[in-house]
Tab-separated table of C-alpha atoms in Angstrom:
chain	number	residue	atom	x	y	z
A	15	MET	CA	96.106	123.553	83.078
A	16	ASN	CA	97.688	121.523	80.508
A	17	ARG	CA	95.285	118.527	79.825
A	18	ARG	CA	98.431	116.095	79.219
A	19	ASP	CA	100.264	116.988	82.336
A	20	PHE	CA	96.860	116.794	84.502
A	21	LEU	CA	95.448	113.423	83.085
A	22	LYS	CA	99.876	111.907	83.696
A	23	ALA	CA	99.247	113.324	86.825
A	24	VAL	CA	96.250	111.358	87.911
A	25	GLY	CA	97.325	108.372	86.282
A	26	LEU	CA	95.424	108.634	82.787
A	27	GLY	CA	98.259	109.781	81.135
A	28	ALA	CA	100.849	106.822	80.033
A	29	ALA	CA	98.049	105.176	78.842
A	30	ALA	CA	95.948	107.020	77.093
A	31	MET	CA	98.710	109.615	75.641
A	32	ALA	CA	101.302	107.020	74.485
A	33	LEU	CA	98.939	106.947	71.220
A	34	PRO	CA	97.026	109.599	69.419
A	35	GLY	CA	94.132	107.497	69.836
A	36	CYS	CA	93.179	104.521	72.432
A	37	ALA	CA	96.083	102.511	73.623
A	38	SER	CA	96.108	99.136	75.971
A	39	ALA	CA	97.863	97.961	78.829
A	40	GLY	CA	96.837	94.669	78.445
A	41	GLN	CA	96.454	91.746	75.959
A	42	ALA	CA	92.503	90.562	75.558
A	43	THR	CA	91.928	87.137	76.889
A	44	GLY	CA	90.241	84.595	74.423
A	45	GLU	CA	87.680	84.866	71.762
A	46	ALA	CA	84.020	86.572	71.967
A	47	ALA	CA	81.459	84.159	72.957
A	48	LYS	CA	79.466	82.978	70.157
A	49	ARG	CA	75.964	83.510	71.721
A	50	LYS	CA	74.758	86.781	71.781
A	51	PRO	CA	76.363	89.168	74.413
A	52	ASN	CA	74.263	90.450	77.786
A	53	PHE	CA	74.511	93.885	78.239
A	54	VAL	CA	74.378	95.362	81.453
A	55	PHE	CA	74.161	99.840	81.362
A	56	ILE	CA	74.990	101.225	84.591
A	57	LEU	CA	73.788	104.954	84.615
A	58	ILE	CA	74.671	107.275	87.776
A	59	ASP	CA	72.843	110.347	87.847
A	60	ASP	CA	75.364	113.320	88.326
A	61	MET	CA	78.474	111.923	88.808
A	62	GLY	CA	81.107	113.878	87.591
A	63	TRP	CA	83.859	112.916	85.749
A	64	MET	CA	87.025	113.608	88.497
A	65	ASP	CA	84.576	111.309	91.348
A	66	ALA	CA	85.921	107.507	90.746
A	67	GLY	CA	89.614	106.594	91.970
A	68	CYS	CA	90.366	106.133	88.441
A	69	TYR	CA	89.832	109.289	87.182
A	70	GLY	CA	92.215	110.452	89.779
A	71	SER	CA	90.010	111.509	93.052
A	72	LYS	CA	91.645	110.637	96.312
A	73	TYR	CA	88.695	111.620	98.598
A	74	TYR	CA	85.998	108.820	96.885
A	75	GLU	CA	86.512	105.500	97.313
A	76	THR	CA	85.369	103.439	94.446
A	77	PRO	CA	87.610	99.900	93.968
A	78	ASN	CA	84.493	98.342	91.943
A	79	ILE	CA	84.555	100.362	89.591
A	80	ASP	CA	88.283	100.910	89.765
A	81	LYS	CA	88.425	97.611	89.385
A	82	LEU	CA	85.756	97.553	86.398
A	83	ALA	CA	88.389	100.165	84.758
A	84	LYS	CA	91.026	97.443	85.156
A	85	GLU	CA	89.239	94.828	82.907
A	86	GLY	CA	87.859	97.281	80.180
A	87	ILE	CA	88.601	99.969	78.986
A	88	LEU	CA	88.395	103.471	80.267
A	89	PHE	CA	87.668	106.651	78.230
A	90	THR	CA	89.376	110.228	79.164
A	91	ASP	CA	86.951	112.122	76.250
A	92	ALA	CA	83.616	110.752	76.269
A	93	TYR	CA	80.876	113.183	76.706
A	94	ALA	CA	77.153	113.402	77.730
A	95	ALA	CA	74.505	114.978	74.935
A	96	ASN	CA	73.096	117.284	77.968
A	97	PRO	CA	74.621	118.598	80.500
A	98	LEU	CA	70.981	117.910	82.187
A	99	CYS	CA	70.093	114.124	83.061
A	100	SER	CA	66.479	114.071	80.702
A	101	PRO	CA	68.235	115.353	77.293
A	102	THR	CA	71.081	112.930	77.566
A	103	ARG	CA	68.726	109.856	78.791
A	104	ALA	CA	67.145	110.231	75.646
A	105	SER	CA	70.019	110.197	73.320
A	106	ILE	CA	71.218	106.961	74.570
A	107	LEU	CA	68.030	105.725	74.269
A	108	THR	CA	67.482	106.857	70.692
A	109	GLY	CA	71.212	107.625	69.501
A	110	LYS	CA	69.969	110.978	68.537
A	111	TYR	CA	70.803	114.519	69.984
A	112	PRO	CA	68.649	116.569	72.628
A	113	ALA	CA	68.347	118.873	69.927
A	114	ARG	CA	66.747	116.611	66.811
A	115	LEU	CA	64.423	115.041	69.478
A	116	LYS	CA	63.747	118.755	71.273
A	117	ILE	CA	63.885	117.496	74.505
A	118	THR	CA	66.909	119.753	75.759
A	119	THR	CA	65.799	119.571	79.364
A	120	PRO	CA	65.043	117.719	82.003
A	121	ALA	CA	61.332	118.705	82.016
A	122	GLY	CA	60.383	114.779	82.367
A	123	HIS	CA	58.664	114.898	85.285
A	124	LEU	CA	55.973	117.732	83.961
A	125	PRO	CA	52.971	117.994	82.560
A	126	LYS	CA	53.037	117.625	78.366
A	127	LEU	CA	52.395	121.110	77.033
A	128	PRO	CA	49.259	121.921	75.020
A	129	ALA	CA	49.683	121.031	71.679
A	130	GLU	CA	48.985	124.691	70.609
A	131	ARG	CA	51.488	125.655	72.478
A	132	PRO	CA	55.044	125.776	70.214
A	133	LEU	CA	58.126	125.395	71.810
A	134	LEU	CA	59.434	128.479	70.487
A	135	ALA	CA	56.753	131.253	70.635
A	136	LYS	CA	57.241	134.186	68.145
A	137	GLN	CA	57.234	136.986	70.846
A	138	GLY	CA	57.412	137.642	74.259
A	139	PRO	CA	56.823	139.838	76.794
A	140	LEU	CA	58.146	143.261	76.104
A	141	TRP	CA	61.113	143.501	78.772
A	142	GLN	CA	62.507	140.067	77.337
A	143	ARG	CA	65.004	140.770	75.077
A	144	ILE	CA	65.938	136.978	74.019
A	145	ILE	CA	63.346	134.036	73.535
A	146	THR	CA	64.511	131.043	74.409
A	147	PRO	CA	63.016	127.014	73.374
A	148	VAL	CA	60.718	125.150	76.440
A	149	SER	CA	61.891	121.472	76.365
A	150	ARG	CA	59.309	118.526	75.288
A	151	ARG	CA	58.745	117.066	78.535
A	152	TYR	CA	58.442	112.994	76.897
A	153	LEU	CA	59.850	111.164	74.512
A	154	PRO	CA	57.336	110.108	71.960
A	155	LEU	CA	56.266	106.779	71.281
A	156	GLN	CA	57.244	107.046	67.718
A	157	GLU	CA	60.870	106.881	68.805
A	158	TYR	CA	62.591	103.556	68.181
A	159	THR	CA	64.866	102.572	71.041
A	160	ILE	CA	67.477	100.430	71.728
A	161	ALA	CA	65.085	98.192	74.390
A	162	GLU	CA	62.868	97.537	70.870
A	163	ALA	CA	65.365	96.716	68.762
A	164	LEU	CA	67.146	94.096	70.969
A	165	LYS	CA	63.148	93.344	71.835
A	166	GLU	CA	62.862	92.442	68.076
A	167	ALA	CA	65.951	90.057	67.817
A	168	GLY	CA	65.070	88.575	70.686
A	169	TYR	CA	66.473	90.081	73.706
A	170	LYS	CA	65.260	90.158	76.979
A	171	THR	CA	64.858	93.929	78.372
A	172	GLY	CA	64.803	94.623	81.387
A	173	PHE	CA	64.617	98.490	83.087
A	174	ILE	CA	65.288	99.289	87.008
A	175	GLY	CA	65.842	103.331	88.461
A	176	LYS	CA	65.230	106.510	87.013
A	177	TRP	CA	63.572	107.131	83.884
A	178	HIS	CA	62.425	110.973	83.864
A	179	LEU	CA	61.216	111.214	80.591
A	180	GLY	CA	57.515	111.290	81.135
A	181	LYS	CA	54.862	111.852	83.707
A	182	ASP	CA	52.142	109.798	81.775
A	183	SER	CA	52.741	106.199	82.116
A	184	MET	CA	52.339	105.974	78.377
A	185	TYR	CA	55.891	107.181	78.119
A	186	TRP	CA	57.445	105.444	80.720
A	187	PRO	CA	59.940	102.089	80.005
A	188	ASP	CA	56.562	99.381	80.079
A	189	ASN	CA	56.154	101.105	76.503
A	190	GLN	CA	59.316	101.928	75.452
A	191	GLY	CA	60.453	98.885	74.805
A	192	PHE	CA	61.261	96.796	78.319
A	193	ASP	CA	59.659	94.123	79.405
A	194	VAL	CA	60.363	94.599	82.836
A	195	ASN	CA	60.153	97.958	84.625
A	196	VAL	CA	60.902	98.183	87.984
A	197	GLY	CA	60.583	102.378	89.530
A	198	GLY	CA	60.867	103.849	85.927
A	199	ALA	CA	58.725	106.460	85.678
A	200	GLY	CA	58.670	111.095	85.256
A	201	ASN	CA	60.360	111.205	88.686
A	202	PRO	CA	63.517	113.133	88.824
A	203	GLY	CA	64.381	111.679	92.229
A	204	PRO	CA	63.290	109.990	94.835
A	205	PRO	CA	61.105	112.327	97.622
A	206	SER	CA	63.406	109.667	99.753
A	207	TYR	CA	66.022	107.799	99.199
A	208	HIS	CA	64.942	105.700	102.285
A	209	SER	CA	61.295	103.162	102.039
A	210	PRO	CA	59.141	104.594	102.113
A	211	TYR	CA	60.033	106.095	98.772
A	212	ARG	CA	57.186	107.349	97.841
A	213	LEU	CA	57.895	107.034	94.139
A	214	ASN	CA	55.502	105.653	91.002
A	215	ASN	CA	56.414	102.782	90.175
A	216	LEU	CA	58.729	100.971	92.941
A	217	LYS	CA	57.003	99.185	95.755
A	218	ASP	CA	58.433	100.492	99.449
A	219	GLY	CA	60.638	98.366	101.268
A	220	PRO	CA	61.098	97.392	104.500
A	221	LYS	CA	61.195	100.600	106.640
A	222	GLY	CA	64.704	102.224	105.935
A	223	GLU	CA	65.801	100.330	103.114
A	224	TYR	CA	68.149	101.888	101.074
A	225	ILE	CA	67.404	102.906	96.978
A	226	THR	CA	70.676	102.057	95.542
A	227	ASP	CA	70.537	98.941	97.698
A	228	ARG	CA	67.356	98.002	96.357
A	229	LEU	CA	67.897	98.872	93.058
A	230	THR	CA	70.720	96.073	93.197
A	231	ASP	CA	68.857	93.727	94.302
A	232	GLU	CA	65.971	93.980	91.738
A	233	ALA	CA	69.156	94.439	89.022
A	234	VAL	CA	70.531	90.867	90.825
A	235	LYS	CA	67.287	89.403	90.494
A	236	TYR	CA	66.684	90.505	86.974
A	237	ILE	CA	69.849	88.981	85.655
A	238	GLU	CA	69.091	85.373	87.715
A	239	SER	CA	65.822	85.494	85.865
A	240	ASN	CA	67.157	85.830	82.757
A	241	ARG	CA	70.757	84.008	82.485
A	242	LYS	CA	69.643	81.254	80.415
A	243	ASN	CA	68.452	84.275	77.808
A	244	PRO	CA	70.251	87.388	75.732
A	245	PHE	CA	69.558	89.989	78.353
A	246	LEU	CA	69.472	93.912	78.028
A	247	LEU	CA	69.578	95.179	81.786
A	248	PHE	CA	69.389	99.173	82.205
A	249	LEU	CA	70.529	99.810	85.812
A	250	TRP	CA	69.921	103.027	85.812
A	251	HIS	CA	70.759	104.578	89.696
A	252	PHE	CA	68.888	107.779	91.381
A	253	GLY	CA	72.156	108.646	93.163
A	254	VAL	CA	73.663	110.664	93.472
A	255	HIS	CA	71.001	113.396	92.357
A	256	GLY	CA	69.524	114.906	95.302
A	257	PRO	CA	67.530	114.881	97.656
A	258	TRP	CA	71.333	113.470	98.611
A	259	GLY	CA	70.043	110.782	100.976
A	260	HIS	CA	72.916	108.810	102.542
A	261	LYS	CA	73.874	105.825	104.906
A	262	GLU	CA	74.832	108.001	108.266
A	263	GLU	CA	77.118	105.147	109.007
A	264	VAL	CA	78.930	105.189	106.078
A	265	THR	CA	79.140	108.977	105.836
A	266	LYS	CA	80.583	109.198	109.487
A	267	ARG	CA	83.898	107.110	108.411
A	268	TYR	CA	84.112	109.794	105.658
A	269	ALA	CA	83.559	113.132	108.777
A	270	ASN	CA	87.410	113.469	109.051
A	271	LYS	CA	88.982	112.256	106.043
A	272	LYS	CA	90.736	115.337	103.641
A	273	ASP	CA	91.373	115.508	100.114
A	274	PRO	CA	95.195	115.417	99.203
A	275	ARG	CA	93.937	117.589	96.066
A	276	GLY	CA	92.112	120.339	98.480
A	277	LYS	CA	89.069	119.738	96.099
A	278	GLN	CA	86.473	117.395	97.185
A	279	ASN	CA	85.723	117.424	100.545
A	280	ASN	CA	81.602	116.214	100.867
A	281	PRO	CA	81.434	113.422	103.408
A	282	ILE	CA	77.323	113.090	102.325
A	283	MET	CA	78.630	112.464	98.574
A	284	ALA	CA	81.637	110.150	99.379
A	285	SER	CA	78.928	107.743	101.181
A	286	MET	CA	76.504	108.139	98.533
A	287	LEU	CA	78.951	106.942	95.869
A	288	LYS	CA	80.337	104.571	97.997
A	289	SER	CA	76.948	103.226	98.008
A	290	ILE	CA	76.880	103.401	94.133
A	291	ASP	CA	80.212	101.447	93.960
A	292	GLU	CA	78.922	98.560	95.627
A	293	SER	CA	76.268	97.984	93.350
A	294	VAL	CA	78.361	97.441	90.944
A	295	GLY	CA	80.259	94.843	92.751
A	296	ARG	CA	77.613	93.383	93.426
A	297	VAL	CA	76.177	93.230	90.353
A	298	MET	CA	79.627	92.116	88.877
A	299	ASP	CA	80.056	89.477	91.587
A	300	LYS	CA	76.158	88.105	90.096
A	301	LEU	CA	77.841	87.711	86.919
A	302	ASP	CA	80.676	86.152	87.935
A	303	GLU	CA	78.820	83.909	90.247
A	304	LEU	CA	76.101	82.947	87.009
A	305	LYS	CA	79.028	82.745	85.065
A	306	LEU	CA	78.033	84.813	82.419
A	307	ASN	CA	80.735	87.565	82.915
A	308	GLU	CA	82.572	86.265	79.914
A	309	ASN	CA	79.650	86.897	77.770
A	310	THR	CA	78.132	90.127	79.671
A	311	ILE	CA	79.163	93.548	78.145
A	312	VAL	CA	79.053	96.323	81.034
A	313	ILE	CA	78.710	99.757	80.293
A	314	PHE	CA	79.577	102.746	83.035
A	315	PHE	CA	78.258	106.352	82.389
A	316	SER	CA	76.821	109.616	83.933
A	317	ASP	CA	74.088	111.327	82.483
A	318	ASN	CA	75.563	114.709	82.768
A	319	GLY	CA	78.516	116.353	85.028
A	320	GLY	CA	78.847	116.500	89.089
A	321	ASN	CA	76.486	118.991	90.699
A	322	THR	CA	78.785	121.726	92.236
A	323	HIS	CA	76.155	124.854	92.820
A	324	SER	CA	73.532	122.693	95.280
A	325	ARG	CA	74.573	123.407	98.692
A	326	ILE	CA	73.741	119.971	101.178
A	327	GLY	CA	74.088	118.803	104.801
A	328	PRO	CA	75.016	120.813	108.200
A	329	ASP	CA	77.849	122.114	106.524
A	330	GLU	CA	76.400	123.584	103.562
A	331	LEU	CA	78.995	121.922	100.759
A	332	ALA	CA	78.615	121.749	96.844
A	333	PRO	CA	78.070	118.035	96.432
A	334	THR	CA	81.333	117.709	94.616
A	335	ASN	CA	84.203	119.244	92.700
A	336	ASN	CA	85.282	118.847	89.055
A	337	TYR	CA	88.543	120.443	89.703
A	338	PRO	CA	90.503	120.765	86.676
A	339	LEU	CA	87.452	121.047	84.276
A	340	ARG	CA	85.483	124.265	84.718
A	341	GLY	CA	81.769	124.214	85.629
A	342	GLY	CA	79.400	121.555	86.257
A	343	LYS	CA	76.443	120.444	85.890
A	344	ALA	CA	73.418	122.645	83.932
A	345	THR	CA	76.850	124.188	82.166
A	346	ILE	CA	78.078	124.008	78.883
A	347	TYR	CA	81.985	123.900	80.394
A	348	GLU	CA	83.660	120.964	80.845
A	349	GLY	CA	82.484	120.102	84.328
A	350	GLY	CA	78.994	119.868	82.715
A	351	THR	CA	79.224	117.313	80.505
A	352	ARG	CA	82.428	115.205	80.445
A	353	GLU	CA	81.960	112.013	81.725
A	354	PRO	CA	83.471	109.009	83.576
A	355	LEU	CA	82.760	106.051	80.554
A	356	ILE	CA	84.418	102.454	81.752
A	357	VAL	CA	83.552	99.998	78.943
A	358	ARG	CA	84.154	95.751	79.637
A	359	TRP	CA	83.611	93.660	77.118
A	360	PRO	CA	85.572	90.716	77.722
A	361	GLY	CA	87.357	88.826	74.559
A	362	VAL	CA	87.291	92.070	72.651
A	363	VAL	CA	88.983	94.612	74.787
A	364	LYS	CA	91.893	94.947	76.430
A	365	ARG	CA	91.973	94.676	79.863
A	366	GLY	CA	93.503	98.314	81.424
A	367	SER	CA	93.179	99.779	78.295
A	368	ARG	CA	92.457	103.699	77.868
A	369	CYS	CA	91.456	105.851	74.952
A	370	SER	CA	91.323	109.517	74.415
A	371	GLU	CA	89.013	109.624	71.225
A	372	VAL	CA	86.017	112.075	71.661
A	373	VAL	CA	82.632	110.127	72.103
A	374	SER	CA	79.220	110.994	72.604
A	375	SER	CA	76.349	109.786	74.825
A	376	VAL	CA	74.684	109.414	71.456
A	377	ASP	CA	77.190	106.629	70.223
A	378	PHE	CA	75.203	104.189	73.000
A	379	TYR	CA	72.976	103.187	70.616
A	380	PRO	CA	74.774	101.949	67.057
A	381	THR	CA	77.505	100.600	68.983
A	382	ILE	CA	74.769	97.829	70.843
A	383	LEU	CA	73.474	97.385	67.655
A	384	GLU	CA	76.852	96.578	66.181
A	385	MET	CA	78.098	94.453	69.599
A	386	SER	CA	74.538	92.458	69.063
A	387	GLY	CA	75.083	91.752	65.759
A	388	VAL	CA	71.538	93.696	65.059
A	389	LYS	CA	71.152	96.620	61.797
A	390	PRO	CA	69.510	99.363	62.672
A	391	LYS	CA	66.346	99.829	59.780
A	392	PRO	CA	67.027	101.304	56.831
A	393	GLU	CA	64.459	104.788	57.206
A	394	GLN	CA	66.150	105.126	60.852
A	395	LYS	CA	68.107	108.072	61.621
A	396	LEU	CA	70.910	107.817	63.995
A	397	ASP	CA	73.187	110.757	65.013
A	398	GLY	CA	76.026	109.117	66.976
A	399	GLU	CA	78.824	106.332	65.423
A	400	SER	CA	79.487	102.885	66.598
A	401	ILE	CA	82.438	102.764	68.937
A	402	VAL	CA	83.411	99.417	68.324
A	403	PRO	CA	86.356	100.109	65.881
A	404	LEU	CA	87.936	102.630	69.429
A	405	LEU	CA	86.855	99.206	71.864
A	406	LYS	CA	88.763	97.189	69.066
A	407	GLN	CA	91.523	99.133	68.440
A	408	SER	CA	91.092	98.679	64.955
A	409	GLY	CA	90.402	101.863	63.860
A	410	LYS	CA	88.833	105.553	64.113
A	411	LEU	CA	86.247	107.055	63.772
A	412	LYS	CA	84.456	109.169	60.982
A	413	ARG	CA	83.127	111.855	62.414
A	414	LYS	CA	84.804	115.144	62.972
A	415	ALA	CA	82.774	116.598	65.820
A	416	ILE	CA	80.195	116.137	68.735
A	417	PHE	CA	77.801	118.487	69.786
A	418	CYS	CA	76.259	119.832	72.445
A	419	HIS	CA	73.125	122.165	72.023
A	420	PHE	CA	71.927	124.110	75.557
A	421	PRO	CA	69.420	126.691	75.032
A	422	HIS	CA	68.955	127.640	77.925
A	423	ASN	CA	69.826	130.054	80.534
A	424	THR	CA	70.412	128.399	84.177
A	425	PRO	CA	70.063	131.245	86.915
A	426	ALA	CA	71.553	129.051	89.440
A	427	THR	CA	74.648	127.985	87.700
A	428	GLY	CA	74.820	131.019	85.712
A	429	ASN	CA	75.149	128.949	82.580
A	430	ILE	CA	74.134	130.904	79.143
A	431	ALA	CA	71.739	129.970	76.302
A	432	GLY	CA	74.678	128.003	74.391
A	433	THR	CA	76.031	125.828	72.066
A	434	TYR	CA	78.816	123.898	71.830
A	435	VAL	CA	81.347	121.655	69.138
A	436	ARG	CA	84.294	119.558	69.629
A	437	SER	CA	86.347	119.158	66.773
A	438	GLY	CA	89.934	117.540	67.405
A	439	ASP	CA	91.511	119.355	70.667
A	440	TRP	CA	89.427	122.394	69.640
A	441	LYS	CA	85.923	123.696	71.608
A	442	LEU	CA	83.902	126.799	70.278
A	443	ILE	CA	81.145	127.425	72.180
A	444	ARG	CA	77.970	130.424	70.746
A	445	PHE	CA	76.641	132.121	73.653
A	446	TYR	CA	73.296	133.462	72.126
A	447	TYR	CA	73.074	137.261	71.435
A	448	LYS	CA	75.698	138.013	74.613
A	449	GLY	CA	78.239	139.692	72.444
A	450	LYS	CA	79.048	142.871	71.472
A	451	GLY	CA	76.055	144.796	69.984
A	452	GLY	CA	73.548	142.090	70.967
A	453	LYS	CA	75.419	139.434	68.805
A	454	HIS	CA	76.740	135.985	69.490
A	455	ARG	CA	79.573	135.311	72.025
A	456	TYR	CA	82.147	133.070	71.163
A	457	GLU	CA	84.771	131.034	73.373
A	458	LEU	CA	87.436	129.046	71.715
A	459	TYR	CA	89.551	126.712	73.484
A	460	ASN	CA	92.155	124.194	72.920
A	461	LEU	CA	91.578	121.798	75.392
A	462	ASP	CA	94.801	119.895	75.327
A	463	GLU	CA	96.420	122.620	76.586
A	464	ASP	CA	93.829	123.956	78.550
A	465	ILE	CA	91.561	121.619	79.867
A	466	SER	CA	90.059	123.684	82.636
A	467	GLU	CA	88.950	126.371	79.633
A	468	THR	CA	90.805	129.526	81.160
A	469	ASN	CA	92.398	131.400	78.184
A	470	ASN	CA	89.842	132.386	75.257
A	471	LEU	CA	91.343	131.857	71.925
A	472	ALA	CA	88.564	133.552	70.143
A	473	VAL	CA	89.936	136.847	69.339
A	474	LYS	CA	93.839	135.241	68.256
A	475	TYR	CA	92.251	132.861	65.886
A	476	PRO	CA	89.022	134.258	63.980
A	477	GLN	CA	89.918	131.672	60.951
A	478	LYS	CA	89.076	128.767	63.830
A	479	VAL	CA	86.334	130.127	65.177
A	480	LYS	CA	84.443	130.591	61.865
A	481	GLN	CA	85.382	127.701	60.778
A	482	LEU	CA	83.918	125.583	63.944
A	483	ASP	CA	80.710	127.992	63.928
A	484	GLU	CA	80.086	126.951	60.379
A	485	LEU	CA	80.081	123.226	62.117
A	486	ILE	CA	77.539	124.321	64.613
A	487	GLU	CA	75.343	125.857	61.963
A	488	GLY	CA	75.673	122.925	60.036
A	489	HIS	CA	74.427	121.136	63.038
A	490	LEU	CA	71.551	123.435	64.021
A	491	LYS	CA	70.095	122.836	60.351
A	492	LYS	CA	70.554	119.103	60.220
A	493	THR	CA	68.501	118.353	63.527
A	494	GLY	CA	66.154	120.818	63.281
A	495	ALA	CA	67.125	122.686	66.418
A	496	LEU	CA	65.004	125.159	68.022
A	497	VAL	CA	67.220	128.228	69.004
A	498	PRO	CA	66.992	131.525	70.863
A	499	ILE	CA	65.516	134.184	68.923
A	500	PRO	CA	65.334	138.484	69.459
A	501	ASN	CA	62.007	139.211	70.848
A	502	PRO	CA	60.223	141.525	68.322
A	503	ARG	CA	58.284	143.411	71.082
A	504	TYR	CA	61.304	143.920	73.295
A	505	ASP	CA	61.263	147.403	74.605
A	506	PRO	CA	65.051	147.901	77.005
A	507	ASN	CA	62.275	150.029	78.764
A	508	ALA	CA	59.970	147.781	79.978
A	509	LYS	CA	60.105	146.424	83.561
A	510	PRO	CA	58.539	142.133	84.657
A	511	THR	CA	55.150	142.377	85.614
A	512	GLU	CA	54.438	139.997	88.742
A	513	LYS	CA	52.717	137.922	86.541
A	514	GLN	CA	55.792	137.848	84.316
A	515	PRO	CA	58.990	137.904	86.711
A	516	ARG	CA	62.590	137.496	85.092
A	517	THR	CA	63.946	134.409	85.298
A	518	ASN	CA	67.452	135.129	83.830
A	519	ARG	CA	68.746	137.254	87.142
A	520	LYS	CA	71.311	135.157	88.728
A	521	GLN	CA	70.967	133.787	91.808
A	522	ARG	CA	73.380	132.343	94.692
A	523	PRO	CA	73.534	128.978	94.632
A	524	GLN	CA	70.687	127.337	95.182
A	525	ARG	CA	70.162	124.225	97.816
A	526	ARG	CA	67.747	122.287	96.001
A	527	ASN	CA	68.922	120.872	93.015
A	528	THR	CA	68.465	121.877	89.192
A	529	ARG	CA	66.699	118.561	88.063
């Protein structure tokens, strides 16, 4: 499908595509406040690009998220730095690519690896042709997080919700720059969405209390308590991640609802997103009530693409559908990393704006620094670039490309270890050692003409492949990325043993979620 035609069909085209960068549907009202701005960063888990009304969904009901888009700027080409949660979260907190951090899978709930175990083995079992890296399982304390930067600048800092960046409490938000931590621990998801939650660092509420509501309660309390101070609040919801707890009374409303697009059909996901949307509305109402709305910047984002491979509910339906994007969570096609992004910055961002410039989760750190007037440390290495020029519509970004490095096979989704680069409308994917003769395999797409990634142009445009692959190689070297390597011990006649089972064969879609 042609990208322009699709964006126009879902109502994103007129503004987003009127100019090659950002375009507005209204004018800014007033000057930005002189006091340091507050920040509320709302991160949703596993919410896909098509999972809100303002992005084209005709099934999910998200009036508060849609209202946020009308009051701010909506990005059509925003990307998570990884198709899974922990790496993207780390990129937001540090402004660095997961490849540089060596956090490339969501392993933040597992014990630290022994110090003597390398993240990339030099050799593997005889049957294994390619050796893939393993991921670091925590966010190192040496990293200077955005919370630490703003805390040093006089901000109050609060974290509420899902962390998933270290099993040991020494790596939790309390030790990463946040004054307040409610729920932030190693858990990838709550054992239960209803109290008792059985979660680290979150006390159980009344029996049956819903966790999305509870986290919102905590966020509202935090805003109330810090209304007289500049604050940074991260409200990082567990929803809409597995185990897909939902409010039965809300879910019933969607039992007979049909999607006119014929794509999204899961009442459980609709119910969970409805609760998320109500959370957004409650937070915005509290800011209005306390007259903080004009001096509070709100960022709304998702950590990876919508889950299309799990099966949930009595009808065993996929949680969501990302069409027209290909793939979903745990894949490096567009459905795995293209995300909803809305930024509300009263007095600066023009209401109802749309932007088609390419941005990444590594950009949040330098953006928040510039918004707050805080300078990065001279020795600080940031991979991201401030998107303030896009928000102000005063210029474009300097960089030429963004990257996603995901050197892991994910059997549940059929994903092969790979790296991609997005430069302008072009996207090149390098799949490691999956081509003819054991070489890399390449897929090249023009996303403006083929948003669904159905027409591989790699053979037609070999020079473009070469040019973009050089960018990939430069990125890997610059970040010190760990990449798959051939196994020097490989024997094509060897068979897996019971102690070393083959893990890269395709499997039927799993019912439990890839974390």
